[in-house]
PDB file of C-alpha atoms in Angstrom:
ATOM      1  CA  MET A 407       0.617 -10.474  22.958  1.00 83.00           C
ATOM      2  CA  MET A 408      -0.158 -10.026  19.278  1.00 92.00           C
ATOM      3  CA  LYS A 409      -0.717 -13.131  17.148  1.00 96.00           C
ATOM      4  CA  TYR A 410       1.631 -11.801  14.474  1.00 97.00           C
ATOM      5  CA  LYS A 411       4.989 -10.192  15.251  1.00 97.00           C
ATOM      6  CA  ARG A 412       5.813  -9.095  11.704  1.00 98.00           C
ATOM      7  CA  ILE A 413       3.292  -8.521   8.911  1.00 98.00           C
ATOM      8  CA  LEU A 414       3.341  -7.569   5.249  1.00 98.00           C
ATOM      9  CA  LEU A 415       0.319  -5.379   4.527  1.00 98.00           C
ATOM     10  CA  LYS A 416      -0.756  -5.295   0.867  1.00 98.00           C
ATOM     11  CA  LEU A 417      -2.944  -2.373  -0.178  1.00 97.00           C
ATOM     12  CA  SER A 418      -4.357  -1.704  -3.628  1.00 94.00           C
ATOM     13  CA  GLY A 419      -3.743   1.638  -5.237  1.00 94.00           C
ATOM     14  CA  GLU A 420      -7.486   1.983  -5.773  1.00 92.00           C
ATOM     15  CA  ALA A 421      -7.984   1.831  -2.006  1.00 92.00           C
ATOM     16  CA  LEU A 422      -6.249   5.194  -1.699  1.00 94.00           C
ATOM     17  CA  MET A 423      -8.819   6.885  -3.956  1.00 94.00           C
ATOM     18  CA  GLY A 424     -11.515   6.885  -1.291  1.00 90.00           C
ATOM     19  CA  ASP A 425     -14.635   8.238  -3.003  1.00 89.00           C
ATOM     20  CA  ARG A 426     -12.665   9.849  -5.800  1.00 91.00           C
ATOM     21  CA  GLN A 427     -12.440   8.612  -9.382  1.00 89.00           C
ATOM     22  CA  TYR A 428      -8.637   8.650  -9.430  1.00 91.00           C
ATOM     23  CA  GLY A 429      -5.628   9.879  -7.466  1.00 94.00           C
ATOM     24  CA  ILE A 430      -5.196   9.978  -3.695  1.00 96.00           C
ATOM     25  CA  ASP A 431      -7.733  10.935  -1.031  1.00 96.00           C
ATOM     26  CA  PRO A 432      -5.920  12.534   1.964  1.00 96.00           C
ATOM     27  CA  LYS A 433      -8.809  11.551   4.248  1.00 96.00           C
ATOM     28  CA  ARG A 434      -8.475   7.878   3.316  1.00 96.00           C
ATOM     29  CA  LEU A 435      -4.701   8.084   3.802  1.00 96.00           C
ATOM     30  CA  ALA A 436      -5.180   9.508   7.295  1.00 97.00           C
ATOM     31  CA  GLU A 437      -7.683   6.754   8.142  1.00 97.00           C
ATOM     32  CA  TYR A 438      -5.229   4.061   7.056  1.00 98.00           C
ATOM     33  CA  ALA A 439      -2.453   5.745   9.018  1.00 98.00           C
ATOM     34  CA  ASP A 440      -4.635   5.608  12.153  1.00 98.00           C
ATOM     35  CA  GLU A 441      -5.305   1.894  11.611  1.00 98.00           C
ATOM     36  CA  ILE A 442      -1.617   1.159  11.091  1.00 98.00           C
ATOM     37  CA  LYS A 443      -0.658   3.202  14.161  1.00 98.00           C
ATOM     38  CA  GLU A 444      -2.913   1.038  16.348  1.00 97.00           C
ATOM     39  CA  ILE A 445      -0.912  -2.098  15.597  1.00 98.00           C
ATOM     40  CA  HIS A 446       2.409  -0.257  15.493  1.00 98.00           C
ATOM     41  CA  ASP A 447       1.811   0.955  19.047  1.00 97.00           C
ATOM     42  CA  LYS A 448       1.276  -2.686  20.065  1.00 97.00           C
ATOM     43  CA  GLY A 449       4.751  -3.595  18.832  1.00 97.00           C
ATOM     44  CA  VAL A 450       3.843  -5.221  15.505  1.00 98.00           C
ATOM     45  CA  GLU A 451       6.601  -4.881  12.886  1.00 98.00           C
ATOM     46  CA  ILE A 452       5.026  -3.590   9.675  1.00 98.00           C
ATOM     47  CA  ALA A 453       6.087  -3.783   6.035  1.00 98.00           C
ATOM     48  CA  ILE A 454       3.773  -2.410   3.341  1.00 98.00           C
ATOM     49  CA  VAL A 455       3.362  -2.821  -0.407  1.00 98.00           C
ATOM     50  CA  ILE A 456       0.923  -0.595  -2.315  1.00 97.00           C
ATOM     51  CA  GLY A 457      -0.337  -0.948  -5.865  1.00 96.00           C
ATOM     52  CA  GLY A 458      -0.506   1.916  -8.341  1.00 95.00           C
ATOM     53  CA  GLY A 459      -3.877   1.411 -10.011  1.00 93.00           C
ATOM     54  CA  ASN A 460      -5.246   4.734  -8.778  1.00 94.00           C
ATOM     55  CA  ILE A 461      -2.648   6.462 -10.971  1.00 95.00           C
ATOM     56  CA  PHE A 462      -1.611   4.100 -13.766  1.00 92.00           C
ATOM     57  CA  ARG A 463      -1.812   0.415 -14.678  1.00 82.00           C
ATOM     58  CA  GLY A 464       0.728  -0.968 -17.128  1.00 78.00           C
ATOM     59  CA  ILE A 465      -1.599  -3.700 -18.365  1.00 78.00           C
ATOM     60  CA  ALA A 466      -4.300  -1.109 -19.071  1.00 80.00           C
ATOM     61  CA  GLY A 467      -1.833   0.948 -21.067  1.00 79.00           C
ATOM     62  CA  ALA A 468      -0.809  -2.147 -23.013  1.00 78.00           C
ATOM     63  CA  SER A 469      -4.443  -2.860 -23.896  1.00 79.00           C
ATOM     64  CA  ASN A 470      -4.562   0.583 -25.518  1.00 83.00           C
ATOM     65  CA  GLY A 471      -1.496   0.026 -27.659  1.00 87.00           C
ATOM     66  CA  MET A 472       1.275   1.111 -25.285  1.00 90.00           C
ATOM     67  CA  ASP A 473       4.395  -1.013 -24.993  1.00 94.00           C
ATOM     68  CA  ARG A 474       3.788  -3.362 -22.045  1.00 93.00           C
ATOM     69  CA  VAL A 475       7.278  -3.011 -20.575  1.00 94.00           C
ATOM     70  CA  GLN A 476       7.125   0.781 -20.745  1.00 94.00           C
ATOM     71  CA  GLY A 477       3.650   0.723 -19.191  1.00 93.00           C
ATOM     72  CA  ASP A 478       4.757  -1.535 -16.352  1.00 94.00           C
ATOM     73  CA  TYR A 479       7.638   0.779 -15.482  1.00 96.00           C
ATOM     74  CA  MET A 480       5.175   3.677 -15.402  1.00 95.00           C
ATOM     75  CA  GLY A 481       3.032   1.611 -13.041  1.00 95.00           C
ATOM     76  CA  MET A 482       6.052   1.030 -10.805  1.00 96.00           C
ATOM     77  CA  LEU A 483       6.572   4.773 -10.548  1.00 97.00           C
ATOM     78  CA  ALA A 484       2.901   5.130  -9.602  1.00 96.00           C
ATOM     79  CA  THR A 485       3.485   2.802  -6.641  1.00 97.00           C
ATOM     80  CA  VAL A 486       6.374   5.014  -5.535  1.00 98.00           C
ATOM     81  CA  ILE A 487       4.084   8.059  -5.560  1.00 97.00           C
ATOM     82  CA  ASN A 488       1.583   6.154  -3.408  1.00 97.00           C
ATOM     83  CA  GLY A 489       4.375   5.011  -1.115  1.00 98.00           C
ATOM     84  CA  MET A 490       5.524   8.587  -0.614  1.00 98.00           C
ATOM     85  CA  ALA A 491       1.965   9.691   0.144  1.00 98.00           C
ATOM     86  CA  LEU A 492       1.487   6.941   2.736  1.00 98.00           C
ATOM     87  CA  GLN A 493       4.910   7.658   4.198  1.00 98.00           C
ATOM     88  CA  GLY A 494       3.901  11.272   4.765  1.00 98.00           C
ATOM     89  CA  ALA A 495       0.606  10.261   6.371  1.00 98.00           C
ATOM     90  CA  LEU A 496       2.325   7.820   8.733  1.00 98.00           C
ATOM     91  CA  GLU A 497       4.981  10.320   9.751  1.00 98.00           C
ATOM     92  CA  ASP A 498       2.260  12.909  10.425  1.00 98.00           C
ATOM     93  CA  LYS A 499       1.026  10.440  13.077  1.00 98.00           C
ATOM     94  CA  GLY A 500       4.490  10.233  14.650  1.00 98.00           C
ATOM     95  CA  MET A 501       5.707   6.942  13.185  1.00 98.00           C
ATOM     96  CA  LEU A 502       9.204   6.395  11.815  1.00 98.00           C
ATOM     97  CA  THR A 503       9.229   5.091   8.247  1.00 98.00           C
ATOM     98  CA  ARG A 504      11.532   4.090   5.427  1.00 98.00           C
ATOM     99  CA  LEU A 505      10.608   3.926   1.758  1.00 98.00           C
ATOM    100  CA  GLN A 506      12.640   1.384  -0.206  1.00 98.00           C
ATOM    101  CA  THR A 507      12.302   0.954  -3.947  1.00 98.00           C
ATOM    102  CA  ALA A 508      13.243  -1.813  -6.358  1.00 98.00           C
ATOM    103  CA  LEU A 509      14.292   0.899  -8.834  1.00 97.00           C
ATOM    104  CA  LYS A 510      17.006   3.304  -7.739  1.00 96.00           C
ATOM    105  CA  ILE A 511      15.489   6.718  -7.002  1.00 97.00           C
ATOM    106  CA  GLU A 512      18.029   7.814  -4.438  1.00 95.00           C
ATOM    107  CA  ALA A 513      16.783  11.389  -4.029  1.00 96.00           C
ATOM    108  CA  ILE A 514      13.550  10.162  -2.442  1.00 96.00           C
ATOM    109  CA  ALA A 515      14.024   6.551  -1.315  1.00 98.00           C
ATOM    110  CA  GLU A 516      16.527   3.932  -0.269  1.00 98.00           C
ATOM    111  CA  PRO A 517      17.286   1.128  -2.712  1.00 98.00           C
ATOM    112  CA  TYR A 518      15.764  -2.158  -1.585  1.00 98.00           C
ATOM    113  CA  ILE A 519      18.287  -4.111   0.459  1.00 98.00           C
ATOM    114  CA  LYS A 520      16.892  -7.072   2.360  1.00 98.00           C
ATOM    115  CA  ARG A 521      19.180  -6.869   5.393  1.00 98.00           C
ATOM    116  CA  ARG A 522      18.609  -3.139   5.747  1.00 98.00           C
ATOM    117  CA  ALA A 523      14.834  -3.623   5.500  1.00 98.00           C
ATOM    118  CA  VAL A 524      14.897  -6.289   8.224  1.00 98.00           C
ATOM    119  CA  ARG A 525      17.001  -4.033  10.454  1.00 98.00           C
ATOM    120  CA  HIS A 526      14.523  -1.182  10.022  1.00 98.00           C
ATOM    121  CA  LEU A 527      11.698  -3.524  11.040  1.00 98.00           C
ATOM    122  CA  GLU A 528      13.624  -4.706  14.080  1.00 98.00           C
ATOM    123  CA  LYS A 529      14.054  -1.075  15.128  1.00 98.00           C
ATOM    124  CA  GLY A 530      10.324  -0.451  14.915  1.00 98.00           C
ATOM    125  CA  ARG A 531      10.338   1.505  11.663  1.00 98.00           C
ATOM    126  CA  ILE A 532       7.587   0.936   9.124  1.00 98.00           C
ATOM    127  CA  VAL A 533       9.069  -0.097   5.788  1.00 98.00           C
ATOM    128  CA  ILE A 534       7.192   0.706   2.581  1.00 98.00           C
ATOM    129  CA  PHE A 535       8.328  -1.183  -0.511  1.00 98.00           C
ATOM    130  CA  GLY A 536       7.809   0.683  -3.799  1.00 98.00           C
ATOM    131  CA  ALA A 537       8.296  -0.044  -7.507  1.00 98.00           C
ATOM    132  CA  GLY A 538       7.041  -3.616  -7.269  1.00 97.00           C
ATOM    133  CA  THR A 539       9.711  -6.228  -7.952  1.00 98.00           C
ATOM    134  CA  GLY A 540      11.545  -3.836 -10.269  1.00 98.00           C
ATOM    135  CA  ASN A 541      10.654  -6.055 -13.237  1.00 97.00           C
ATOM    136  CA  PRO A 542       7.890  -5.745 -15.835  1.00 96.00           C
ATOM    137  CA  TYR A 543       5.190  -8.429 -16.090  1.00 95.00           C
ATOM    138  CA  PHE A 544       5.049  -8.917 -12.313  1.00 96.00           C
ATOM    139  CA  THR A 545       2.206  -7.520 -10.216  1.00 95.00           C
ATOM    140  CA  THR A 546       2.381  -5.812  -6.847  1.00 97.00           C
ATOM    141  CA  ASP A 547       0.707  -8.926  -5.410  1.00 97.00           C
ATOM    142  CA  THR A 548       3.817 -10.842  -6.421  1.00 98.00           C
ATOM    143  CA  ALA A 549       6.004  -8.062  -5.004  1.00 98.00           C
ATOM    144  CA  ALA A 550       4.103  -8.253  -1.700  1.00 98.00           C
ATOM    145  CA  VAL A 551       4.587 -12.006  -1.307  1.00 98.00           C
ATOM    146  CA  LEU A 552       8.203 -11.827  -2.460  1.00 98.00           C
ATOM    147  CA  ARG A 553       9.052  -9.106   0.063  1.00 98.00           C
ATOM    148  CA  GLY A 554       7.045 -10.921   2.732  1.00 98.00           C
ATOM    149  CA  VAL A 555       9.100 -14.063   2.203  1.00 98.00           C
ATOM    150  CA  GLU A 556      12.374 -12.132   2.087  1.00 98.00           C
ATOM    151  CA  VAL A 557      11.828 -10.226   5.352  1.00 98.00           C
ATOM    152  CA  HIS A 558      10.370 -13.303   7.103  1.00 98.00           C
ATOM    153  CA  ALA A 559       6.885 -11.904   7.642  1.00 98.00           C
ATOM    154  CA  ASP A 560       4.487 -14.112   9.598  1.00 98.00           C
ATOM    155  CA  VAL A 561       1.550 -13.360   7.298  1.00 98.00           C
ATOM    156  CA  ILE A 562       0.405 -11.424   4.241  1.00 98.00           C
ATOM    157  CA  LEU A 563      -2.556  -9.176   5.083  1.00 98.00           C
ATOM    158  CA  LYS A 564      -4.363  -8.244   1.891  1.00 98.00           C
ATOM    159  CA  GLY A 565      -6.625  -5.257   2.533  1.00 95.00           C
ATOM    160  CA  THR A 566      -9.518  -5.064   0.083  1.00 91.00           C
ATOM    161  CA  ARG A 567     -13.016  -3.591  -0.050  1.00 88.00           C
ATOM    162  CA  VAL A 568     -14.703  -6.934   0.712  1.00 89.00           C
ATOM    163  CA  ASP A 569     -14.548  -8.792   4.018  1.00 93.00           C
ATOM    164  CA  GLY A 570     -12.969 -12.013   2.801  1.00 96.00           C
ATOM    165  CA  ILE A 571     -13.067 -14.698   0.122  1.00 96.00           C
ATOM    166  CA  TYR A 572     -16.437 -15.894  -1.200  1.00 96.00           C
ATOM    167  CA  ASP A 573     -17.512 -18.690  -3.519  1.00 93.00           C
ATOM    168  CA  ALA A 574     -18.882 -15.994  -5.853  1.00 91.00           C
ATOM    169  CA  ASP A 575     -18.587 -12.221  -6.195  1.00 88.00           C
ATOM    170  CA  PRO A 576     -20.507 -10.853  -3.174  1.00 88.00           C
ATOM    171  CA  GLU A 577     -21.013  -7.526  -4.951  1.00 84.00           C
ATOM    172  CA  LYS A 578     -22.916  -9.317  -7.716  1.00 90.00           C
ATOM    173  CA  ASN A 579     -24.409 -12.331  -5.913  1.00 91.00           C
ATOM    174  CA  ALA A 580     -26.287 -11.771  -2.643  1.00 89.00           C
ATOM    175  CA  ASN A 581     -26.175 -15.534  -1.961  1.00 93.00           C
ATOM    176  CA  ALA A 582     -22.382 -15.772  -2.099  1.00 94.00           C
ATOM    177  CA  VAL A 583     -20.949 -17.792   0.798  1.00 95.00           C
ATOM    178  CA  LYS A 584     -17.900 -16.554   2.685  1.00 95.00           C
ATOM    179  CA  PHE A 585     -15.035 -18.838   3.708  1.00 97.00           C
ATOM    180  CA  GLU A 586     -13.681 -18.264   7.225  1.00 96.00           C
ATOM    181  CA  SER A 587     -10.639 -20.380   6.399  1.00 97.00           C
ATOM    182  CA  ILE A 588      -9.528 -22.217   3.285  1.00 97.00           C
ATOM    183  CA  THR A 589      -6.456 -24.116   2.131  1.00 97.00           C
ATOM    184  CA  PHE A 590      -4.274 -23.117  -0.797  1.00 97.00           C
ATOM    185  CA  ASP A 591      -5.248 -26.332  -2.582  1.00 96.00           C
ATOM    186  CA  ASP A 592      -8.978 -25.646  -2.191  1.00 96.00           C
ATOM    187  CA  VAL A 593      -8.576 -22.121  -3.549  1.00 96.00           C
ATOM    188  CA  ILE A 594      -7.031 -23.626  -6.682  1.00 94.00           C
ATOM    189  CA  LYS A 595      -9.638 -26.397  -6.983  1.00 95.00           C
ATOM    190  CA  LYS A 596     -12.521 -23.956  -6.632  1.00 94.00           C
ATOM    191  CA  GLY A 597     -10.952 -21.444  -9.015  1.00 92.00           C
ATOM    192  CA  LEU A 598     -11.180 -18.606  -6.513  1.00 93.00           C
ATOM    193  CA  ASN A 599      -9.468 -15.299  -7.217  1.00 88.00           C
ATOM    194  CA  VAL A 600      -7.252 -14.360  -4.263  1.00 91.00           C
ATOM    195  CA  MET A 601      -4.039 -13.113  -5.888  1.00 94.00           C
ATOM    196  CA  ASP A 602      -2.447 -13.594  -9.272  1.00 93.00           C
ATOM    197  CA  SER A 603      -1.120 -17.112  -9.788  1.00 94.00           C
ATOM    198  CA  THR A 604       2.564 -16.210  -9.420  1.00 96.00           C
ATOM    199  CA  ALA A 605       2.001 -14.516  -6.061  1.00 96.00           C
ATOM    200  CA  PHE A 606      -0.298 -17.253  -4.836  1.00 96.00           C
ATOM    201  CA  THR A 607       2.101 -20.057  -5.780  1.00 96.00           C
ATOM    202  CA  LEU A 608       5.019 -18.259  -4.121  1.00 97.00           C
ATOM    203  CA  SER A 609       2.995 -17.885  -0.927  1.00 98.00           C
ATOM    204  CA  GLN A 610       1.964 -21.547  -0.996  1.00 97.00           C
ATOM    205  CA  GLU A 611       5.484 -22.830  -1.611  1.00 98.00           C
ATOM    206  CA  ASN A 612       6.779 -20.844   1.359  1.00 98.00           C
ATOM    207  CA  ALA A 613       3.830 -21.738   3.639  1.00 97.00           C
ATOM    208  CA  LEU A 614       3.142 -18.030   4.113  1.00 98.00           C
ATOM    209  CA  PRO A 615      -0.524 -17.572   5.075  1.00 98.00           C
ATOM    210  CA  ILE A 616      -2.682 -14.871   3.482  1.00 98.00           C
ATOM    211  CA  VAL A 617      -5.529 -13.050   5.232  1.00 98.00           C
ATOM    212  CA  VAL A 618      -7.981 -11.273   2.939  1.00 97.00           C
ATOM    213  CA  PHE A 619     -10.010  -8.658   4.806  1.00 97.00           C
ATOM    214  CA  ASP A 620     -11.897  -5.363   4.553  1.00 96.00           C
ATOM    215  CA  MET A 621      -9.322  -2.638   5.214  1.00 95.00           C
ATOM    216  CA  ASN A 622     -12.000   0.053   5.201  1.00 94.00           C
ATOM    217  CA  LYS A 623     -13.731  -1.253   8.329  1.00 95.00           C
ATOM    218  CA  LYS A 624     -12.271   0.485  11.347  1.00 96.00           C
ATOM    219  CA  GLY A 625     -10.456  -1.805  13.783  1.00 97.00           C
ATOM    220  CA  ASN A 626     -10.104  -4.801  11.459  1.00 97.00           C
ATOM    221  CA  LEU A 627      -6.320  -4.588  11.242  1.00 97.00           C
ATOM    222  CA  LEU A 628      -5.941  -4.599  15.019  1.00 97.00           C
ATOM    223  CA  LYS A 629      -8.419  -7.460  15.393  1.00 97.00           C
ATOM    224  CA  ILE A 630      -6.456  -9.627  12.949  1.00 97.00           C
ATOM    225  CA  CYS A 631      -3.178  -8.965  14.735  1.00 97.00           C
ATOM    226  CA  ASN A 632      -4.942  -9.809  18.012  1.00 96.00           C
ATOM    227  CA  GLY A 633      -5.878 -13.197  16.568  1.00 95.00           C
ATOM    228  CA  GLU A 634      -9.589 -12.534  16.067  1.00 96.00           C
ATOM    229  CA  ASN A 635     -11.437 -14.151  13.148  1.00 94.00           C
ATOM    230  CA  VAL A 636     -11.649 -11.373  10.572  1.00 96.00           C
ATOM    231  CA  GLY A 637     -11.779 -11.923   6.837  1.00 96.00           C
ATOM    232  CA  THR A 638     -10.595 -15.206   5.333  1.00 97.00           C
ATOM    233  CA  VAL A 639      -7.370 -17.039   6.129  1.00 98.00           C
ATOM    234  CA  VAL A 640      -5.646 -18.981   3.341  1.00 98.00           C
ATOM    235  CA  LYS A 641      -3.170 -21.515   4.706  1.00 96.00           C
ATOM    236  CA  ILE A 642      -1.558 -24.884   4.019  1.00 93.00           C
TER     237      ILE A 642
END
C-alpha cells in the first residue's frame, strides 16, 4: 500500500533543461517519465503542474520593461509547451494522459474542468495542468496548490534540485542544516523559502502537506509514496 493515493507533483520549468542553458532536454524528460511510471504502476493517482522558466518568465520580462500582464500570459503558454513535452514523454512509456489548461487552447488540450480532472485521475490517467491559474500575477506554485486542493490531492510533492528545506542555502553554506519535518508556522517564523506566500498560505489553510525533495535522484518519488523519509515534510 502506498502512503499517498493521489498526489500533485510540482516541477519547475528549469528542471526540464537538464544540463542545457534553456529549453527542454529529452533525456531529462525520459528520466522523469520513468520515475513517474514507477508510482503510476503502483496505483498512485498523479496530477502534475510544471513551471515555464526554461522558456519564459513573465516577471523577468517585466523587469526588462515588458508589460507584466502580457509577460505572465507568455509564461503561461510556456507551461503549456512543457506540459505537451511531458505528455509525450509519458505516453512514450505507455501511460494514459490528459493535458488540461486554464486558458482555452482546444486544438491541443482540454479546458480545465475540476470534475473531469478528478474523473481522469480515478480512471488512472495522469493529468497535467497547464497555463497556471489562467490569471496574471499568480505563480505556478500557487497553481499547483490550487489544483491540489481542488482535486483533493493528499500531498503536494515539490521536486527541486536540493534534497529538502535547510536553514540556509545549502549550495552556498556547507554548514546548512536540513529539516526532516517542519510545521507551516515554523517555516514562517524562520523566514524559510518553500513556495511563494500565496501558495504557502493556501496550502496551510487547507492542511495540505508539502514535501520538498530532490527530483533528480533516482527512486526518490517512489520512496516518498512508499512513506519513506525523503526530503522535508511541511505540515500543520
